[in-house]
Backbone as XML, in Angstrom:
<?xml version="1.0"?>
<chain id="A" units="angstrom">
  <residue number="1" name="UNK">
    <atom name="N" x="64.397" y="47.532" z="90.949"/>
    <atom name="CA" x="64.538" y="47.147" z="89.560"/>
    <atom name="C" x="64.120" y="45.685" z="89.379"/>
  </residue>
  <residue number="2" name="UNK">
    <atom name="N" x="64.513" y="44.763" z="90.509"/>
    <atom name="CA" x="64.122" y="43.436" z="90.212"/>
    <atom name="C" x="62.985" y="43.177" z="90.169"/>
  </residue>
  <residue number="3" name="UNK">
    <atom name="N" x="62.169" y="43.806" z="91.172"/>
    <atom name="CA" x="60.816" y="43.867" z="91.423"/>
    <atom name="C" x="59.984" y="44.134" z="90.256"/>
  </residue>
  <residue number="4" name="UNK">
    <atom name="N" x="60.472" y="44.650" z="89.594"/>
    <atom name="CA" x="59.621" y="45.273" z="88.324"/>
    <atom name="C" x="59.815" y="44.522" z="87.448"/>
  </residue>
  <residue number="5" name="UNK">
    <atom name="N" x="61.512" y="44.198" z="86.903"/>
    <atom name="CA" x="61.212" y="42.396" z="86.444"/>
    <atom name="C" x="60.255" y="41.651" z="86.251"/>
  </residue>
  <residue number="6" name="UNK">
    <atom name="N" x="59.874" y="41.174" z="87.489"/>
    <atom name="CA" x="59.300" y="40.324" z="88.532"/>
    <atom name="C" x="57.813" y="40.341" z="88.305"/>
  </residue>
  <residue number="7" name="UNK">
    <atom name="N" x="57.684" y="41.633" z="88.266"/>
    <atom name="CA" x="55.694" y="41.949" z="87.570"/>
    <atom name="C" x="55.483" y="42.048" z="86.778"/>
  </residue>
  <residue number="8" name="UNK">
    <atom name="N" x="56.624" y="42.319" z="85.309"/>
    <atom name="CA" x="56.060" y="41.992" z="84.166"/>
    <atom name="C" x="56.658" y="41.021" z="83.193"/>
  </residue>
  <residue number="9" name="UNK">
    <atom name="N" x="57.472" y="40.358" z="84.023"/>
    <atom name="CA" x="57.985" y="38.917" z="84.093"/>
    <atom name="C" x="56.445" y="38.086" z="84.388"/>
  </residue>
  <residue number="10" name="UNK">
    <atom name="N" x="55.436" y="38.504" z="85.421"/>
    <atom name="CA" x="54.434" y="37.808" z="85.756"/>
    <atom name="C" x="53.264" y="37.940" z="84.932"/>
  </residue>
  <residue number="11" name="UNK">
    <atom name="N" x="53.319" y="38.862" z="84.737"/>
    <atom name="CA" x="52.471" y="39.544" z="83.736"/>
    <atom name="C" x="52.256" y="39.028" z="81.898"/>
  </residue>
  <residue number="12" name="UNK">
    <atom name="N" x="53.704" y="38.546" z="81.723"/>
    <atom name="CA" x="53.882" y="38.319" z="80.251"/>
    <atom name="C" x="53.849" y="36.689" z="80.548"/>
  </residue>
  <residue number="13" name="UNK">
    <atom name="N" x="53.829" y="35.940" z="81.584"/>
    <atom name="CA" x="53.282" y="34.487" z="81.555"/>
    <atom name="C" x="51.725" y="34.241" z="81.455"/>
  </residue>
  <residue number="14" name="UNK">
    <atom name="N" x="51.006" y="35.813" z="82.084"/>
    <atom name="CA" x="49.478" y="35.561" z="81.861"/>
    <atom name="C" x="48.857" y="35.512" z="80.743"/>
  </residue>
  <residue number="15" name="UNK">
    <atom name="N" x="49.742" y="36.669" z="80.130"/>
    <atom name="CA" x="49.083" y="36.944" z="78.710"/>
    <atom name="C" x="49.652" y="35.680" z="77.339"/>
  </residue>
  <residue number="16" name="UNK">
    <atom name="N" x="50.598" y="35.655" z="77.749"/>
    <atom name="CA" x="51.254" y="33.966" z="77.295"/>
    <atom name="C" x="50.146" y="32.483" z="77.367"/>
  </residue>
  <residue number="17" name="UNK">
    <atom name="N" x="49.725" y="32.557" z="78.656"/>
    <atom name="CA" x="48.865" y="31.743" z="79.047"/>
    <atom name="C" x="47.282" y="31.603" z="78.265"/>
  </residue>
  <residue number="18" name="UNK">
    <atom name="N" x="46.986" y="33.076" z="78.683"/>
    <atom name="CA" x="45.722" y="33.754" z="77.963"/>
    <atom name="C" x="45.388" y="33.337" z="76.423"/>
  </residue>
  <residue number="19" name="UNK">
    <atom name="N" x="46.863" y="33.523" z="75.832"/>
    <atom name="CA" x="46.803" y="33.078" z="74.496"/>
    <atom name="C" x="46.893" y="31.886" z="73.941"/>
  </residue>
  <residue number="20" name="UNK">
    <atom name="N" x="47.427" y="31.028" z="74.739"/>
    <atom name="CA" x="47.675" y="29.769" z="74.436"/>
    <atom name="C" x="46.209" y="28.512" z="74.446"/>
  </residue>
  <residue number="21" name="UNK">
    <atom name="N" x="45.847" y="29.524" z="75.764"/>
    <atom name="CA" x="43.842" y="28.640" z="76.168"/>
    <atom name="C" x="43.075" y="29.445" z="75.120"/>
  </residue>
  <residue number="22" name="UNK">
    <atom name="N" x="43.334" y="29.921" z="73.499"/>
    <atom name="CA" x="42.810" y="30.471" z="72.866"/>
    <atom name="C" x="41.832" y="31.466" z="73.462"/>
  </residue>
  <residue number="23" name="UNK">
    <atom name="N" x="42.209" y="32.260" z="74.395"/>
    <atom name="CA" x="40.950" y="33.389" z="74.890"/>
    <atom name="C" x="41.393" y="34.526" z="74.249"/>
  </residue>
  <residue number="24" name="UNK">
    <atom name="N" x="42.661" y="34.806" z="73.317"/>
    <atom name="CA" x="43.327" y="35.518" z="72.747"/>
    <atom name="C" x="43.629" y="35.230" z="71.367"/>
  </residue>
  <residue number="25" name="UNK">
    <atom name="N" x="43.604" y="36.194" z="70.341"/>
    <atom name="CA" x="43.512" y="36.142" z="69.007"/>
    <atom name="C" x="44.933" y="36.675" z="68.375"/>
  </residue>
  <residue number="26" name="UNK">
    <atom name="N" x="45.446" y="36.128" z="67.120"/>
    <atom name="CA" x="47.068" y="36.879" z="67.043"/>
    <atom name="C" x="46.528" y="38.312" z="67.362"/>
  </residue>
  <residue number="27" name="UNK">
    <atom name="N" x="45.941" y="39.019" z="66.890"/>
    <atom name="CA" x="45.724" y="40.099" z="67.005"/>
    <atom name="C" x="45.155" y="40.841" z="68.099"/>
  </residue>
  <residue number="28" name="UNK">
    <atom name="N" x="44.348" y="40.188" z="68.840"/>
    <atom name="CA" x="44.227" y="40.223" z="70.422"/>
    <atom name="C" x="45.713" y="40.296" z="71.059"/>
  </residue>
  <residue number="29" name="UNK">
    <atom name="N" x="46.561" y="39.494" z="70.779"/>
    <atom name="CA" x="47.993" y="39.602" z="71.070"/>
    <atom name="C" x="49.048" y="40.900" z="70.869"/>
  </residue>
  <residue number="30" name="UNK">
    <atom name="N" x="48.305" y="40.926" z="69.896"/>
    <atom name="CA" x="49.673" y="41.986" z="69.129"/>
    <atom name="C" x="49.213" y="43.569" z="69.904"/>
  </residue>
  <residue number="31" name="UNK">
    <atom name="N" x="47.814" y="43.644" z="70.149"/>
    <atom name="CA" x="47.526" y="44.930" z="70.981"/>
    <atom name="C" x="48.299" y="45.230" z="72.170"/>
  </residue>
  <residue number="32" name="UNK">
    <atom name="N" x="47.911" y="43.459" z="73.057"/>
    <atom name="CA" x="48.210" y="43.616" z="74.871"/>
    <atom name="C" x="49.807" y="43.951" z="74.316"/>
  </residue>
  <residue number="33" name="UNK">
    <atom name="N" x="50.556" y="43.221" z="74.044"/>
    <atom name="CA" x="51.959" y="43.879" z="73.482"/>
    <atom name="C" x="52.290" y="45.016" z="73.871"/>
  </residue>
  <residue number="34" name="UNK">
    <atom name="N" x="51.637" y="45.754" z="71.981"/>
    <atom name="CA" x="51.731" y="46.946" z="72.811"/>
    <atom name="C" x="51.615" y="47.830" z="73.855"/>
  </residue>
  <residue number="35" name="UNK">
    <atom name="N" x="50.671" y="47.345" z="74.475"/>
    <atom name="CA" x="50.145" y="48.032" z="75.837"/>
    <atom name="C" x="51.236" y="47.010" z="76.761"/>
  </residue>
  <residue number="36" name="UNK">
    <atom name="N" x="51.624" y="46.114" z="76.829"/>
    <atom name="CA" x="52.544" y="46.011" z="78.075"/>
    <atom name="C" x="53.682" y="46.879" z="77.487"/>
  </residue>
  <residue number="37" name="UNK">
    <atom name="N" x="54.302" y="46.631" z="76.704"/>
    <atom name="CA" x="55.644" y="47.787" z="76.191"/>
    <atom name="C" x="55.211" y="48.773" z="76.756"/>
  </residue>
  <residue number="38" name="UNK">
    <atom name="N" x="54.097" y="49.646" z="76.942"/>
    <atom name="CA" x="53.755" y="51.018" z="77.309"/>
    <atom name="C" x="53.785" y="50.967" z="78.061"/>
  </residue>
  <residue number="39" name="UNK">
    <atom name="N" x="52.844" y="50.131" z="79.042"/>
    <atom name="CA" x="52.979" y="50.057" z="81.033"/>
    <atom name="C" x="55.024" y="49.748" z="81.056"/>
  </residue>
  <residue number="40" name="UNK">
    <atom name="N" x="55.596" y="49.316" z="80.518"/>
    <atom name="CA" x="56.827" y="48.640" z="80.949"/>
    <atom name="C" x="57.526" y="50.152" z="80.709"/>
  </residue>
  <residue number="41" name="UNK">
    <atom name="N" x="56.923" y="50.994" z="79.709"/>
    <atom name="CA" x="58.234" y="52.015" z="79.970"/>
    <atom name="C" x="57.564" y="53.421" z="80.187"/>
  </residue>
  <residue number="42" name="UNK">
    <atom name="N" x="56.321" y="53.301" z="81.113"/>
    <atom name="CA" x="56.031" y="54.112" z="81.801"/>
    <atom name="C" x="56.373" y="53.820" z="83.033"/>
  </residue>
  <residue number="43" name="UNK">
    <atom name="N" x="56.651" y="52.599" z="83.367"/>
    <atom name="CA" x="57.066" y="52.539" z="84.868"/>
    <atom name="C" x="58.768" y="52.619" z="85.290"/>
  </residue>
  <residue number="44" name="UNK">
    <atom name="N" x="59.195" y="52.220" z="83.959"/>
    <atom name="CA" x="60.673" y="52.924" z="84.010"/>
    <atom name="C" x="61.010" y="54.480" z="84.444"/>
  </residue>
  <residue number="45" name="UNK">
    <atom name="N" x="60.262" y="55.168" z="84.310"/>
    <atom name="CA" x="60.169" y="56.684" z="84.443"/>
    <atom name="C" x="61.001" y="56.557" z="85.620"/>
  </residue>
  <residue number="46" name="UNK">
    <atom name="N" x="59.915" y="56.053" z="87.328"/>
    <atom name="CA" x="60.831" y="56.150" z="88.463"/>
    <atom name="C" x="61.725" y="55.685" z="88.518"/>
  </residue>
  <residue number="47" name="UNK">
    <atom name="N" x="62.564" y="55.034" z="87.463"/>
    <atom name="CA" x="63.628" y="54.727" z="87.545"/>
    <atom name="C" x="64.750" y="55.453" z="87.229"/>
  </residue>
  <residue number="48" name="UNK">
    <atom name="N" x="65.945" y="55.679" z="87.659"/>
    <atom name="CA" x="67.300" y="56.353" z="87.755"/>
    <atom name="C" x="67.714" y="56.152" z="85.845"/>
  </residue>
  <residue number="49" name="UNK">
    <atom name="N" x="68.037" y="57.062" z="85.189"/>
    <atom name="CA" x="68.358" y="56.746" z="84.068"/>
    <atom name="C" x="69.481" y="55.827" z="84.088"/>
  </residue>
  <residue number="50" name="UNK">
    <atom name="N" x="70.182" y="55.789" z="84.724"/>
    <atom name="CA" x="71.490" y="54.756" z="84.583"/>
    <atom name="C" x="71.017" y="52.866" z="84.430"/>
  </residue>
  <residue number="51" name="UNK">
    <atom name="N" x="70.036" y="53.023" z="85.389"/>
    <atom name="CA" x="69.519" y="51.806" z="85.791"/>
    <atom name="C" x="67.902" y="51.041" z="84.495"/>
  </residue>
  <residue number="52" name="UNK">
    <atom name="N" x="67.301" y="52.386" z="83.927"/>
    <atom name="CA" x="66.790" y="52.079" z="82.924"/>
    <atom name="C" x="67.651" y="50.827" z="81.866"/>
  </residue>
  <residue number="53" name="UNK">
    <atom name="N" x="68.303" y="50.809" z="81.547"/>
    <atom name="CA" x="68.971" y="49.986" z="80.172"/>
    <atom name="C" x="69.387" y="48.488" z="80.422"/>
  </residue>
  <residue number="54" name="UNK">
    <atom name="N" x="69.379" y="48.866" z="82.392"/>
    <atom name="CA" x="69.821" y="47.104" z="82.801"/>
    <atom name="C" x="68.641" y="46.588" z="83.265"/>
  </residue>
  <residue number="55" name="UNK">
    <atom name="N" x="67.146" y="47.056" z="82.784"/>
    <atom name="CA" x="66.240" y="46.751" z="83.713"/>
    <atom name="C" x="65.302" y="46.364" z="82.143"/>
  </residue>
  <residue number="56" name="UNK">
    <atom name="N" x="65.322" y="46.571" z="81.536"/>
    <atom name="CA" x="65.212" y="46.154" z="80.141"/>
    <atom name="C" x="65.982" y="45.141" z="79.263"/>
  </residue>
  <residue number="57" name="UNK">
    <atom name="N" x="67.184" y="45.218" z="79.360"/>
    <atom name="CA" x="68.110" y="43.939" z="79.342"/>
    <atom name="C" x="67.395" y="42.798" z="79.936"/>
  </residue>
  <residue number="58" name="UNK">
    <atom name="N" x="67.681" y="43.103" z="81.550"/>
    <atom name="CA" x="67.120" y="41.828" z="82.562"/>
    <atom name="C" x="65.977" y="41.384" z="81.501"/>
  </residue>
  <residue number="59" name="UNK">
    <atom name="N" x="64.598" y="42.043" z="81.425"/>
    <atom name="CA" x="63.180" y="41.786" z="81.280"/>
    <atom name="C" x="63.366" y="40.911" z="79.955"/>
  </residue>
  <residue number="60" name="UNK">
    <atom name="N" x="64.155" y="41.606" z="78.977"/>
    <atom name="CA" x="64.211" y="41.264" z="77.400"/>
    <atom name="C" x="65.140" y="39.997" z="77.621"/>
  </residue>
  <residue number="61" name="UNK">
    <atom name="N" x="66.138" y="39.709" z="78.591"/>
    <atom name="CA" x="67.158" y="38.199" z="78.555"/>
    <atom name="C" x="65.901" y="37.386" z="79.426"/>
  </residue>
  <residue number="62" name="UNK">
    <atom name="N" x="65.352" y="37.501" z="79.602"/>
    <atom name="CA" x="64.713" y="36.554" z="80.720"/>
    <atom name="C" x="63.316" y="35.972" z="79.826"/>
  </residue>
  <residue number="63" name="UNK">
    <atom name="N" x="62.466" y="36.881" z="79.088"/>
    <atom name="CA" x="61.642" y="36.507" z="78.038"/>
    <atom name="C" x="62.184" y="35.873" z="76.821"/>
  </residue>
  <residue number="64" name="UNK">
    <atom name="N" x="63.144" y="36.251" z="75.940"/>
    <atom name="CA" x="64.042" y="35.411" z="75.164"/>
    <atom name="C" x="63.955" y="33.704" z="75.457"/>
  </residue>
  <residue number="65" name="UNK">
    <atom name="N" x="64.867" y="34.269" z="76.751"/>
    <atom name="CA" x="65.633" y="32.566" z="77.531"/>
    <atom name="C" x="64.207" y="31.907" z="78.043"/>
  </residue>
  <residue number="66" name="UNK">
    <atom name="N" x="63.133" y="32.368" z="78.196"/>
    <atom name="CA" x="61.952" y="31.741" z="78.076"/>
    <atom name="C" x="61.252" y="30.945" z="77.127"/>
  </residue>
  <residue number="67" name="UNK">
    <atom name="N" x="61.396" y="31.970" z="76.071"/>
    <atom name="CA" x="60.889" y="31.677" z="75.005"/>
    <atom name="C" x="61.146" y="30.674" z="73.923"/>
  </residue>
  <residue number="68" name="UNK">
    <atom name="N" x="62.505" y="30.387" z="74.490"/>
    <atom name="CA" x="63.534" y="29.285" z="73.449"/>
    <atom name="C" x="63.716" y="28.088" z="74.841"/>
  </residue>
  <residue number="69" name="UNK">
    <atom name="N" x="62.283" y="28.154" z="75.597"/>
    <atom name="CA" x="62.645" y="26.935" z="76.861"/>
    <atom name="C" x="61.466" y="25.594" z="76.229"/>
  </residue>
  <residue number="70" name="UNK">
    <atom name="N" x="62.060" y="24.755" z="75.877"/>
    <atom name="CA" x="61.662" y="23.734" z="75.475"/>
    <atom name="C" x="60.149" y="23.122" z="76.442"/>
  </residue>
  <residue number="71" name="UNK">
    <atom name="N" x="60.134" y="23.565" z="77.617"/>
    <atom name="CA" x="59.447" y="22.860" z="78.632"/>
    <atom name="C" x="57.610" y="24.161" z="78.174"/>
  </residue>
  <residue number="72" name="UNK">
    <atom name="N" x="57.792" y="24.993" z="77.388"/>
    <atom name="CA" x="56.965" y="25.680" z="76.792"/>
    <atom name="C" x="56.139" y="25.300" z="75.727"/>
  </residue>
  <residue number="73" name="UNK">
    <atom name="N" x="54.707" y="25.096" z="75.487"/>
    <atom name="CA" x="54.605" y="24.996" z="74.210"/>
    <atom name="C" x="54.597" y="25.887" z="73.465"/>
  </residue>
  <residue number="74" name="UNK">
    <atom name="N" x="54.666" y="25.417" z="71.849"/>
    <atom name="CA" x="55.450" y="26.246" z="70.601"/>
    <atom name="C" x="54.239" y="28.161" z="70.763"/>
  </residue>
  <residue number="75" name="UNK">
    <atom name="N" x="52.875" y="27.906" z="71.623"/>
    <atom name="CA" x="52.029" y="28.876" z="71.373"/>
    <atom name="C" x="53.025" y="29.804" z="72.717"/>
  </residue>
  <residue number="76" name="UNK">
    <atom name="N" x="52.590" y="29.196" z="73.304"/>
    <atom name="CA" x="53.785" y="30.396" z="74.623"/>
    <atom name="C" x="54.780" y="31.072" z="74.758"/>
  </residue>
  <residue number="77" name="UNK">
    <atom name="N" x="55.849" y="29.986" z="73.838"/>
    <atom name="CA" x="56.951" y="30.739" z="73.261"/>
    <atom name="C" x="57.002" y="31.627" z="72.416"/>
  </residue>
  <residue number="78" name="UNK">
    <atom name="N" x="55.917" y="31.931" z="71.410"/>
    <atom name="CA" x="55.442" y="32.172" z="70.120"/>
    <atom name="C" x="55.262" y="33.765" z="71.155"/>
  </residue>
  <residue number="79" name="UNK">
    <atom name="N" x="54.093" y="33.884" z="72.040"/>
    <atom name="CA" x="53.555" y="34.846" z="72.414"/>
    <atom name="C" x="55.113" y="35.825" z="73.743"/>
  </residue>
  <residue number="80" name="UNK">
    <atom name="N" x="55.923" y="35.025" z="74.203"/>
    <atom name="CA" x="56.910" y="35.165" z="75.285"/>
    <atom name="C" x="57.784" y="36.039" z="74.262"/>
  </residue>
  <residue number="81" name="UNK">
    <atom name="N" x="57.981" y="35.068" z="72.683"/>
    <atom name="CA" x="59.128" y="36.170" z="71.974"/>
    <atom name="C" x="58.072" y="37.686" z="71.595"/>
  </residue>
  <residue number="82" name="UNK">
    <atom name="N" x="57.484" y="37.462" z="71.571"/>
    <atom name="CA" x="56.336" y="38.675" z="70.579"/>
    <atom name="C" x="56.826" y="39.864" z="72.143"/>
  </residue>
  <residue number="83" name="UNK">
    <atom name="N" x="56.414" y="39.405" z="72.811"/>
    <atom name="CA" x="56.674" y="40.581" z="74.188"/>
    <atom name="C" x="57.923" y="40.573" z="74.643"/>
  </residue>
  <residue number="84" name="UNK">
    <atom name="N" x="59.037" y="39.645" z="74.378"/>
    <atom name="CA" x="60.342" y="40.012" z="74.448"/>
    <atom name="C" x="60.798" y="41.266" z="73.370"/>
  </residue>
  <residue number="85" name="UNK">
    <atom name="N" x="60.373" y="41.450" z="72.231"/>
    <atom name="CA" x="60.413" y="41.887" z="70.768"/>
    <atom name="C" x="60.041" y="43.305" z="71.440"/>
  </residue>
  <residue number="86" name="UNK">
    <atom name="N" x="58.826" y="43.707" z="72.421"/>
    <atom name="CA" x="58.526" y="44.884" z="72.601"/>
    <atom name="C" x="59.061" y="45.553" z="73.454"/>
  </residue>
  <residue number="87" name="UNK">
    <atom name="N" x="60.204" y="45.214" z="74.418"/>
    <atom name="CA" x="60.716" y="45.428" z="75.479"/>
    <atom name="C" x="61.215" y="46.708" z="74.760"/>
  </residue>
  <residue number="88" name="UNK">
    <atom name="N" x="61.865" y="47.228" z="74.037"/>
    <atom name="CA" x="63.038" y="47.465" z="73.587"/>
    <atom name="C" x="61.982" y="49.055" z="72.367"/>
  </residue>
  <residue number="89" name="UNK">
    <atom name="N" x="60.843" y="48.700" z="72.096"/>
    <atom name="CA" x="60.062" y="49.412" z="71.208"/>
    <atom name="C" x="59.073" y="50.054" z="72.598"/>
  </residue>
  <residue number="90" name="UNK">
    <atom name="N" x="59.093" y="51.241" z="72.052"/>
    <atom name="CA" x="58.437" y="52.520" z="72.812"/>
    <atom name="C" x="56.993" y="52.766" z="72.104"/>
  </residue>
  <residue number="91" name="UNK">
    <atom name="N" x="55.421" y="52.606" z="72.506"/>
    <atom name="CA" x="54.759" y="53.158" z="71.288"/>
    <atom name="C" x="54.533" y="54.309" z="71.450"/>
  </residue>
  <residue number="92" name="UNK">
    <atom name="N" x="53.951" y="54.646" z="70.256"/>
    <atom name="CA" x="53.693" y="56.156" z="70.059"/>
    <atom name="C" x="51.751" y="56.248" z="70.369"/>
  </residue>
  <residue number="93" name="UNK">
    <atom name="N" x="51.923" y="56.803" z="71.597"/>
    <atom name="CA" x="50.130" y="57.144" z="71.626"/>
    <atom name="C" x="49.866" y="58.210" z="71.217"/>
  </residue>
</chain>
C-alpha cells in the first residue's frame, strides 16, 4: 500500500513540475488528472477492499499537506490540490 503511495506520490510531483515549467496547459492539466485518478484506481483493484479507503486517504492527506506547503510555488500547489481533488473521483471511460 505504501509503495503505491510512493509512485503516485512521485508521479503527481512530475506532473506538478511539468506544469509549473509551462510544458503544460490548465487544460493539459485537467486531462493528466483525470488519467492519474484512473491509473490510481485501477491499481487499487489488487488491493484488499479493506485496505482500499486507507490507501486513498494516505495519497489524498499527503497531496493536500503538500499542496498548502509554503516551500511550493503558488503553480505546484495549484496543480498538487487539482490531483489531490481526484483521488477520491472515479472517471467514467
Amino acid at each position: 500500500m505504501k509503495k503505491l503511495v510512493e509512485e503516485f506520490w512521485g508521479r503527481a510531483l512530475k506532473i506538478a513540475h511539468h506544469y509549473e515549467s509551462d510544458q503544460l496547459t490548465f487544460a493539459d492539466l485537467t486531462g493528466l488528472v483525470d488519467d492519474y485518478s484512473a491509473a490510481f484506481h485501477e491499481s487499487l483493484s489488487g488491493i484488499p477492499d479493506s485496505d482500499r479507503l486507507a490507501c486513498c486517504s494516505l495519497l489524498e492527506q499527503r497531496l493536500f499537506s503538500s499542496a498548502n506547503n509554503k516551500s511550493h510555488t503558488d503553480t505546484v500547489n495549484s496543480a498538487l490540490a487539482e490531483l489531490a481533488g481526484s483521488v477520491n473521483r472515479i472517471p467514467i471511460y
